[in-house]
XYZ file of C-alpha atoms in Angstrom:
251
model
C 0.107 -0.147 -0.038
C 1.202 3.615 -0.727
C 2.276 6.014 1.634
C -0.469 8.748 2.477
C 0.180 12.166 2.893
C 0.206 12.081 6.444
C 2.818 9.196 6.579
C 4.705 11.437 4.633
C 4.712 14.152 6.983
C 5.163 11.778 9.878
C 1.636 12.717 11.315
C -1.273 11.184 12.388
C -4.943 11.732 10.345
C -6.265 13.154 13.496
C -3.696 15.611 13.775
C -4.761 18.999 13.753
C -4.181 21.829 11.890
C -1.084 23.003 13.614
C 0.631 19.499 14.797
C 0.506 19.068 10.809
C 2.104 22.429 10.431
C 4.964 21.834 12.848
C 5.488 18.191 11.711
C 5.679 20.161 7.733
C 8.269 22.968 9.637
C 10.305 20.538 11.224
C 10.844 18.301 8.144
C 11.038 20.706 5.257
C 13.437 23.236 7.144
C 16.422 21.745 7.169
C 16.132 20.318 3.894
C 15.996 23.841 2.380
C 19.347 24.532 2.613
C 20.492 21.063 1.450
C 18.008 21.465 -1.685
C 20.304 23.162 -3.688
C 23.540 20.687 -3.538
C 21.607 17.812 -3.397
C 18.919 15.674 -5.689
C 17.448 13.701 -2.747
C 16.919 16.343 -0.692
C 15.401 18.338 -3.410
C 12.590 15.588 -4.271
C 12.295 15.050 -0.644
C 11.404 18.768 -0.117
C 9.148 18.561 -3.067
C 7.300 15.195 -1.456
C 6.569 17.490 1.819
C 5.764 20.718 -0.196
C 3.424 18.478 -1.783
C 1.781 16.471 1.232
C 1.203 20.015 2.758
C -0.651 21.829 0.112
C -3.358 19.288 0.198
C -3.437 18.907 3.907
C -2.747 22.633 4.879
C -5.892 23.372 3.237
C -9.096 22.770 5.051
C -11.052 21.532 1.729
C -8.714 19.519 0.089
C -8.079 17.948 3.004
C -11.299 16.958 3.639
C -11.859 15.498 -0.169
C -8.261 13.413 0.588
C -9.644 12.163 4.171
C -12.869 10.791 1.681
C -10.352 8.575 -0.347
C -8.630 7.057 2.646
C -10.119 3.985 4.501
C -11.208 4.023 7.915
C -8.774 2.165 9.393
C -6.371 4.424 8.821
C -8.131 7.102 11.212
C -8.496 4.104 13.734
C -4.967 3.515 14.165
C -3.692 4.590 17.399
C -0.832 7.314 17.171
C 2.896 6.193 17.905
C 5.783 8.506 18.797
C 7.251 8.270 15.668
C 4.292 9.500 13.855
C 2.829 12.433 16.049
C 5.234 15.470 15.839
C 7.284 17.002 18.567
C 4.967 20.343 19.000
C 7.391 21.096 22.184
C 10.214 20.890 19.349
C 8.581 22.505 16.993
C 7.213 25.557 19.361
C 11.522 25.940 20.390
C 12.388 26.523 16.810
C 14.341 29.738 16.247
C 12.219 32.214 14.470
C 15.260 33.869 12.459
C 17.985 32.434 10.802
C 20.966 30.654 12.207
C 23.498 33.212 11.259
C 21.225 36.483 12.423
C 21.167 34.514 16.076
C 25.001 33.934 16.048
C 25.091 37.822 15.354
C 23.005 38.751 17.783
C 24.741 36.550 20.514
C 28.187 38.450 19.198
C 26.680 41.687 19.869
C 25.511 40.761 23.060
C 28.798 39.394 24.281
C 30.548 42.736 22.469
C 28.540 44.739 24.535
C 29.115 42.928 28.006
C 33.104 43.145 27.201
C 32.407 46.814 26.743
C 30.650 47.382 29.842
C 33.339 45.198 31.822
C 36.059 47.174 30.159
C 34.940 50.493 30.932
C 34.164 49.536 34.744
C 37.590 48.349 35.012
C 39.147 51.014 33.206
C 37.345 53.413 35.662
C 38.283 51.396 38.539
C 41.700 51.248 37.269
C 42.064 55.243 36.481
C 40.536 56.089 40.007
C 42.633 53.946 41.377
C 45.573 55.630 40.094
C 44.515 58.956 40.266
C 44.357 58.218 44.257
C 47.943 57.122 44.560
C 48.844 59.689 42.268
C 46.973 62.079 44.884
C 48.181 60.718 48.005
C 51.988 60.689 46.675
C 51.424 64.150 45.862
C 50.409 65.060 49.274
C 52.899 62.971 50.646
C 55.890 64.820 48.532
C 54.132 68.518 49.705
C 54.064 67.502 52.847
C 58.160 66.400 52.809
C 58.907 69.451 50.960
C 57.155 71.557 53.599
C 58.739 69.711 56.423
C 62.243 70.410 54.607
C 61.381 74.244 54.338
C 60.397 74.460 57.823
C 63.300 72.329 59.215
C 65.563 74.742 56.797
C 63.732 78.096 57.784
C 64.369 76.862 61.772
C 67.972 76.444 61.075
C 68.371 79.645 59.694
C 66.529 81.481 62.402
C 68.299 79.629 65.386
C 71.665 80.156 63.397
C 70.929 83.812 62.322
C 71.377 86.818 63.862
C 68.332 88.338 65.657
C 68.627 91.678 63.652
C 66.980 90.466 60.330
C 63.349 89.069 61.353
C 62.023 90.803 58.362
C 64.110 89.143 55.846
C 63.357 85.593 57.293
C 59.834 85.964 57.222
C 59.633 87.182 53.575
C 61.951 84.610 52.344
C 59.507 81.953 54.359
C 56.751 83.629 52.941
C 58.131 83.168 49.169
C 58.947 79.865 49.365
C 55.401 78.483 50.898
C 54.152 80.735 47.485
C 56.685 78.786 45.544
C 55.244 75.250 46.737
C 51.678 76.435 46.803
C 52.307 77.059 43.123
C 53.749 73.719 42.191
C 51.063 72.293 44.093
C 48.355 73.970 42.142
C 50.190 73.330 38.791
C 50.230 69.472 39.631
C 46.896 69.485 40.867
C 45.776 70.841 37.431
C 47.870 68.406 35.506
C 45.812 65.715 37.387
C 42.516 66.959 36.589
C 43.626 67.413 32.789
C 44.672 63.933 32.811
C 41.524 62.762 34.286
C 39.493 64.558 31.997
C 41.188 62.988 28.921
C 41.471 59.480 30.271
C 37.193 60.307 30.588
C 37.051 61.380 27.024
C 38.760 58.715 25.435
C 36.463 55.765 27.227
C 33.880 58.140 25.865
C 34.864 58.070 22.119
C 36.000 54.306 22.993
C 31.932 53.431 23.955
C 30.763 55.740 21.336
C 32.845 53.301 18.648
C 31.228 50.224 20.471
C 27.715 51.566 20.265
C 28.117 52.560 16.491
C 29.415 49.024 15.634
C 26.694 47.390 17.731
C 24.071 49.481 15.679
C 25.547 48.859 12.246
C 25.383 44.979 13.419
C 22.191 45.314 14.562
C 20.716 47.079 11.550
C 22.853 44.105 9.525
C 21.195 41.778 10.843
C 17.619 43.215 10.816
C 18.143 43.476 7.234
C 19.131 39.764 6.888
C 15.763 39.006 8.823
C 13.997 40.991 6.403
C 15.171 39.136 3.632
C 14.270 36.078 5.215
C 10.911 37.082 5.859
C 10.897 37.933 2.066
C 12.041 34.777 0.885
C 9.910 32.873 3.504
C 6.751 35.060 1.564
C 7.666 34.175 -1.850
C 7.810 30.339 -0.791
C 4.174 30.726 0.548
C 3.028 32.180 -2.430
C 4.604 29.846 -4.718
C 3.080 26.814 -2.332
C -0.221 28.620 -2.516
C -0.118 28.446 -6.492
C 1.128 24.736 -6.251
C -1.911 24.078 -3.950
C -4.499 25.563 -6.035
C -2.879 23.926 -9.035
C -3.770 20.965 -7.250
C -7.261 21.745 -6.227
C -7.756 22.506 -9.774
C -6.497 18.745 -10.541
C -8.359 17.549 -7.969
C -11.820 18.986 -8.981
C -10.934 18.173 -12.936
C -10.618 14.507 -11.604
C -13.536 14.504 -9.690
C -15.645 16.078 -12.578
C -13.966 13.474 -14.631
C -15.441 10.611 -12.109
């Protein structure tokens, strides 16, 4: 006995339309890429599409079921016949290349966030260490200046207090000026580091946006291909219906 269209799809005759669709997609999708290089795959895909063209149309299916014996519908379903709806429900909606590209974009985004956090933490620790070193150096210079002034005061003539005070003020002003210059340099370095980090983050965002746009374009192309395939299958179904109607009129 020849195989029925239900057996071609691996589905039970009592299967619902959703179950038939899941069975057809589960078998046809892996063959779509192989059909270009394998003749047997192309024949199998054509057989599956022809079976779905009839069973996917309620009227054509009803006419086809009328030609089958009752024993076909009373046979209990088996694990090999009924489709795995859970697997069909988990089937990816996008092409595998699009999924891989989305995963790559996500990984790059996470790496960018982690790198920025580490860079900011490292910059903060380095700036804190430099500030502490500068403060320690300023304290050392201040102590040295005071020690020198004390030595000069202890060894100087008590008749020149104004000259010693003026010299001390000049030393203090020079030390304060050096401290201000070093502080300005540290601030400028921190601002430059922030600008570099912002530029790198903007570049990563622009790259991610470009890759996302490419992924959306590929998804749109895939959707257009699916619509074109459905149109071809619809035309095939109409031809099959016409042939079936013609055959019924001849009988």
